[in-house]
Tab-separated table of C-alpha atoms in Angstrom:
chain	number	residue	atom	x	y	z
A	1	MET	CA	12.004	-13.252	0.981
A	2	PRO	CA	9.159	-10.586	0.385
A	3	VAL	CA	6.486	-10.664	2.700
A	4	LEU	CA	2.613	-9.706	2.358
A	5	VAL	CA	1.298	-6.646	3.783
A	6	VAL	CA	-2.486	-6.689	3.911
A	7	ASN	CA	-4.761	-3.486	2.816
A	8	VAL	CA	-8.005	-3.552	4.707
A	9	ASP	CA	-9.422	-0.498	3.200
A	10	HIS	CA	-12.294	-2.518	1.587
A	11	VAL	CA	-13.376	-3.951	4.525
A	12	ALA	CA	-14.160	-0.590	5.856
A	13	THR	CA	-15.972	0.696	2.387
A	14	LEU	CA	-18.592	-2.300	3.168
A	15	ARG	CA	-18.956	-0.840	6.615
A	16	GLN	CA	-19.295	2.549	5.755
A	17	GLN	CA	-22.006	1.729	3.289
A	18	ARG	CA	-24.573	1.651	6.036
A	19	LYS	CA	-22.068	3.888	8.646
A	20	GLY	CA	-22.551	1.281	11.138
A	21	LYS	CA	-19.786	-0.811	12.805
A	22	GLU	CA	-19.721	-4.089	10.664
A	23	PRO	CA	-17.617	-5.707	9.229
A	24	ASP	CA	-14.912	-4.269	11.100
A	25	PRO	CA	-11.600	-3.759	9.532
A	26	LEU	CA	-9.505	-4.087	12.906
A	27	THR	CA	-10.968	-7.510	13.266
A	28	ALA	CA	-10.201	-8.253	9.705
A	29	ALA	CA	-6.431	-6.789	9.973
A	30	HIS	CA	-6.123	-9.124	13.215
A	31	LEU	CA	-7.424	-12.098	11.255
A	32	ALA	CA	-4.743	-11.204	8.414
A	33	GLU	CA	-2.143	-11.273	11.205
A	34	LEU	CA	-2.846	-14.525	12.604
A	35	ALA	CA	-3.130	-15.837	8.527
A	36	GLY	CA	0.511	-14.717	7.961
A	37	ALA	CA	0.359	-11.047	7.089
A	38	ARG	CA	3.512	-9.102	7.859
A	39	GLY	CA	1.874	-5.771	8.306
A	40	ILE	CA	-1.344	-3.939	7.718
A	41	ILE	CA	-1.987	-0.915	5.360
A	42	VAL	CA	-4.859	1.619	5.887
A	43	HIS	CA	-5.461	4.865	3.503
A	44	LEU	CA	-6.950	7.489	5.916
A	45	ARG	CA	-8.601	9.583	2.875
A	46	GLU	CA	-9.282	13.357	3.621
A	47	ASP	CA	-12.988	12.519	3.143
A	48	ARG	CA	-12.881	9.649	5.272
A	49	ARG	CA	-14.787	7.572	2.870
A	50	HIS	CA	-13.805	3.830	4.392
A	51	ILE	CA	-10.966	4.080	7.275
A	52	GLN	CA	-12.169	6.384	10.158
A	53	ASP	CA	-9.446	8.406	12.595
A	54	HIS	CA	-10.573	5.594	15.445
A	55	ASP	CA	-9.289	2.832	13.100
A	56	VAL	CA	-6.025	4.232	12.866
A	57	GLU	CA	-5.997	4.561	16.674
A	58	LEU	CA	-7.200	1.171	17.394
A	59	MET	CA	-4.942	-0.554	14.955
A	60	ALA	CA	-1.595	1.468	15.955
A	61	ARG	CA	-2.387	0.634	19.520
A	62	THR	CA	-3.425	-3.141	18.901
A	63	LEU	CA	-1.525	-4.500	15.901
A	64	LYS	CA	0.930	-7.102	16.143
A	65	THR	CA	2.656	-6.566	13.285
A	66	ARG	CA	3.485	-3.481	11.296
A	67	LEU	CA	1.004	-0.781	10.744
A	68	HIS	CA	1.352	1.376	7.458
A	69	LEU	CA	-0.389	4.396	6.872
A	70	GLU	CA	-1.139	6.125	3.332
A	71	MET	CA	-2.023	9.361	3.134
A	72	ALA	CA	-1.926	12.609	1.631
A	73	ALA	CA	0.809	14.860	1.966
A	74	THR	CA	-1.146	17.463	3.936
A	75	GLU	CA	-0.498	19.469	7.578
A	76	GLU	CA	-3.957	17.355	8.973
A	77	MET	CA	-2.332	13.883	8.043
A	78	GLN	CA	1.119	14.694	9.108
A	79	ALA	CA	-0.041	15.652	12.427
A	80	ILE	CA	-2.120	12.463	12.750
A	81	ALA	CA	1.220	10.500	11.931
A	82	LEU	CA	3.093	12.253	14.244
A	83	ALA	CA	0.206	11.638	16.900
A	84	ARG	CA	-0.159	7.709	15.996
A	85	GLN	CA	2.986	7.042	15.160
A	86	PRO	CA	2.731	3.992	12.737
A	87	TYR	CA	5.720	1.620	10.947
A	88	MET	CA	5.411	3.369	7.824
A	89	VAL	CA	3.902	6.205	6.097
A	90	CYS	CA	3.562	6.277	2.318
A	91	LEU	CA	2.488	9.020	1.034
A	92	VAL	CA	0.040	8.886	-2.163
A	93	PRO	CA	-1.798	11.179	-4.788
A	94	GLU	CA	-5.465	11.793	-3.756
A	95	LYS	CA	-8.483	12.829	-5.581
A	96	ARG	CA	-11.881	13.152	-4.289
A	97	GLU	CA	-13.386	11.708	-7.506
A	98	GLU	CA	-11.529	8.811	-7.722
A	99	LEU	CA	-12.706	5.258	-6.983
A	100	THR	CA	-9.078	4.303	-5.910
A	101	THR	CA	-5.759	5.721	-6.491
A	102	GLU	CA	-5.346	6.087	-10.070
A	103	GLY	CA	-1.958	6.509	-10.236
A	104	GLY	CA	1.704	7.478	-8.812
A	105	LEU	CA	2.909	10.685	-6.714
A	106	ALA	CA	4.301	13.386	-8.580
A	107	VAL	CA	7.691	13.521	-6.941
A	108	ALA	CA	9.894	15.101	-9.286
A	109	GLY	CA	10.305	18.843	-9.073
A	110	ARG	CA	8.776	18.528	-5.487
A	111	GLU	CA	11.769	17.070	-4.085
A	112	ALA	CA	12.828	20.078	-1.384
A	113	PHE	CA	8.556	20.188	-0.323
A	114	LEU	CA	8.579	16.245	0.525
A	115	LYS	CA	11.571	16.338	2.413
A	116	ASP	CA	10.932	18.944	4.297
A	117	TYR	CA	7.040	17.523	4.760
A	118	LEU	CA	8.911	14.222	5.718
A	119	ALA	CA	11.204	15.686	8.253
A	120	PRO	CA	9.468	15.911	11.483
A	121	ILE	CA	8.153	12.031	10.352
A	122	HIS	CA	11.812	10.967	10.197
A	123	ALA	CA	12.808	12.556	13.123
A	124	ARG	CA	10.162	10.320	14.928
A	125	GLY	CA	11.512	7.293	13.644
A	126	ILE	CA	8.925	6.615	11.336
A	127	LEU	CA	9.954	5.231	8.070
A	128	SER	CA	8.435	6.650	4.767
A	129	SER	CA	7.632	5.526	1.240
A	130	LEU	CA	6.424	7.261	-1.933
A	131	PHE	CA	3.933	5.626	-4.196
A	132	ILE	CA	4.966	6.087	-7.935
A	133	GLU	CA	5.159	5.477	-11.307
A	134	ALA	CA	7.658	2.968	-12.417
A	135	ASP	CA	9.425	5.859	-14.050
A	136	GLU	CA	13.226	6.660	-14.008
A	137	ALA	CA	12.790	10.361	-13.185
A	138	GLN	CA	10.186	9.466	-10.189
A	139	VAL	CA	12.737	7.135	-8.738
A	140	ARG	CA	15.645	8.925	-8.769
A	141	ALA	CA	13.289	12.083	-7.135
A	142	ALA	CA	12.051	9.820	-4.431
A	143	ALA	CA	16.247	9.031	-3.703
A	144	ALA	CA	16.479	12.573	-3.607
A	145	VAL	CA	13.728	13.066	-1.093
A	146	GLY	CA	15.555	10.860	1.452
A	147	CYS	CA	12.694	8.295	1.790
A	148	PRO	CA	14.184	4.638	2.634
A	149	TYR	CA	11.385	3.047	0.407
A	150	ILE	CA	9.346	3.366	-2.710
A	151	GLU	CA	6.173	1.424	-3.784
A	152	LEU	CA	5.712	1.370	-7.310
A	153	HIS	CA	2.218	1.242	-8.781
A	154	THR	CA	1.239	-1.730	-10.472
A	155	GLY	CA	-2.157	-0.495	-11.594
A	156	HIS	CA	-1.056	-0.394	-15.306
A	157	PHE	CA	-0.093	-3.676	-15.438
A	158	ALA	CA	-2.847	-5.018	-13.423
A	159	ASP	CA	-5.294	-3.148	-15.973
A	160	ALA	CA	-3.512	-3.876	-19.442
A	161	PRO	CA	-5.901	-5.260	-21.798
A	162	THR	CA	-3.332	-7.555	-23.471
A	163	ARG	CA	-0.546	-10.163	-22.434
A	164	ALA	CA	1.954	-7.804	-24.603
A	165	ALA	CA	0.940	-4.750	-22.977
A	166	GLN	CA	1.080	-6.458	-19.558
A	167	ARG	CA	4.605	-7.700	-20.406
A	168	THR	CA	5.727	-4.043	-21.411
A	169	GLU	CA	3.974	-2.621	-18.385
A	170	ARG	CA	5.951	-5.486	-16.112
A	171	ASP	CA	9.281	-4.738	-17.654
A	172	LYS	CA	9.024	-1.305	-17.141
A	173	ILE	CA	8.529	-2.165	-13.324
A	174	VAL	CA	11.194	-4.546	-13.352
A	175	ARG	CA	13.511	-2.009	-14.579
A	176	ALA	CA	12.339	0.411	-11.873
A	177	ILE	CA	13.369	-1.835	-9.178
A	178	GLY	CA	16.589	-2.370	-10.619
A	179	LEU	CA	17.362	1.469	-10.514
A	180	ALA	CA	15.693	1.827	-7.133
A	181	ARG	CA	17.878	-0.829	-5.474
A	182	SER	CA	21.126	0.658	-6.997
A	183	LEU	CA	20.206	3.743	-5.545
A	184	GLY	CA	19.672	1.808	-1.920
A	185	LEU	CA	15.757	2.333	-2.142
A	186	GLY	CA	13.764	-0.536	-0.731
A	187	VAL	CA	11.070	-1.399	-3.272
A	188	ASN	CA	7.163	-2.515	-2.667
A	189	LEU	CA	4.630	-3.106	-4.998
A	190	GLY	CA	1.008	-2.581	-5.098
A	191	HIS	CA	-2.593	-1.935	-6.766
A	192	GLY	CA	-4.039	-4.430	-8.834
A	193	LEU	CA	-2.169	-7.189	-7.581
A	194	ASN	CA	-4.273	-10.450	-7.555
A	195	TYR	CA	-3.639	-14.338	-7.133
A	196	ASP	CA	-3.092	-14.758	-10.753
A	197	ASN	CA	-0.911	-12.012	-12.116
A	198	ILE	CA	1.308	-11.776	-9.074
A	199	TYR	CA	3.038	-14.674	-10.586
A	200	GLU	CA	4.403	-12.556	-13.410
A	201	PHE	CA	6.456	-10.933	-10.001
A	202	ALA	CA	7.846	-14.815	-8.965
A	203	ASP	CA	11.101	-14.575	-10.507
A	204	VAL	CA	11.732	-10.716	-9.638
A	205	PRO	CA	14.270	-10.106	-7.041
A	206	GLY	CA	14.877	-6.851	-4.933
A	207	ILE	CA	10.844	-6.729	-3.861
A	208	SER	CA	10.394	-6.062	-0.005
A	209	GLU	CA	6.351	-6.304	0.265
A	210	PHE	CA	3.807	-6.748	-1.907
A	211	SER	CA	0.910	-4.516	-0.938
A	212	ILE	CA	-2.296	-6.209	-1.408
A	213	GLY	CA	-6.158	-5.333	-0.372
A	214	HIS	CA	-9.134	-5.519	-2.925
A	215	SER	CA	-8.329	-9.314	-4.485
A	216	ILE	CA	-8.252	-10.634	-0.831
A	217	VAL	CA	-11.191	-9.084	0.607
A	218	ALA	CA	-12.957	-10.196	-2.803
A	219	ARG	CA	-11.575	-13.617	-2.289
A	220	ALA	CA	-12.681	-13.597	1.251
A	221	VAL	CA	-16.381	-13.144	0.775
A	222	PHE	CA	-16.533	-16.597	-0.338
A	223	THR	CA	-13.513	-18.200	1.856
A	224	GLY	CA	-13.278	-16.365	4.776
A	225	PHE	CA	-10.567	-13.705	5.451
A	226	GLU	CA	-7.959	-16.053	7.352
A	227	ARG	CA	-7.909	-18.442	4.232
A	228	ALA	CA	-7.936	-15.658	1.643
A	229	VAL	CA	-4.899	-14.163	3.388
A	230	ALA	CA	-3.327	-17.563	4.081
A	231	ASP	CA	-3.508	-18.184	0.410
A	232	MET	CA	-1.744	-14.870	-0.850
A	233	ALA	CA	0.717	-15.348	2.083
A	234	ALA	CA	1.941	-19.074	0.613
A	235	ILE	CA	2.079	-17.907	-2.757
A	236	ILE	CA	4.600	-14.841	-1.835
A	237	ALA	CA	6.787	-17.192	0.320
A	238	ARG	CA	7.828	-19.127	-2.492
A	239	PHE	CA	9.582	-15.794	-4.614
A	240	PRO	CA	12.871	-14.955	-4.382
A	241	ALA	CA	14.600	-12.324	-2.227
């Protein structure tokens, strides 16, 4: 069955508002593990707007589950990944002016660069994923790069203004999942998923992980972090393999 992987970036966002020590994303990560998360995601951005280098270092040393490191395809981030040895790196696009990641990575046409970029990471036994749109050309390009996984961007689905538009976006994602699986890729989903819209994927096979952060952190304000993670993990536990 698919599993829940929790993104704790927005715990760090709150901490960085005052440049202090609280709330601690490492504590949130450990609570998420206790509540049923099978992995923890952090996005170390170039501008360090939320997650900091020491967060990655501490999580790499202390997590009991899997550390997923989201990052841009830069030399600096490659060096950090090689030093910290996360379970998986996920390459994402990054713009300083955006509030959060706004779309998928452009892989088509950059296959050779991305394959070379990931070669030393793969050589260390670190898995990789590419955060892409649910688009046939991008899925096929990801397979050509040699990544074992992709993460399909679900933001357009989550932000769809009408039910009909949401179903259209869902259908694109379902087709992309089928294509990716036929090419031997594992498939993760992420961005904008919450306690309501995730049910749209309850009957969709072939999903390995759901990457969820903001909605869990938002619920945790009212319920506590462990309860918020446990509620989401319980939903996903009912989904098919």
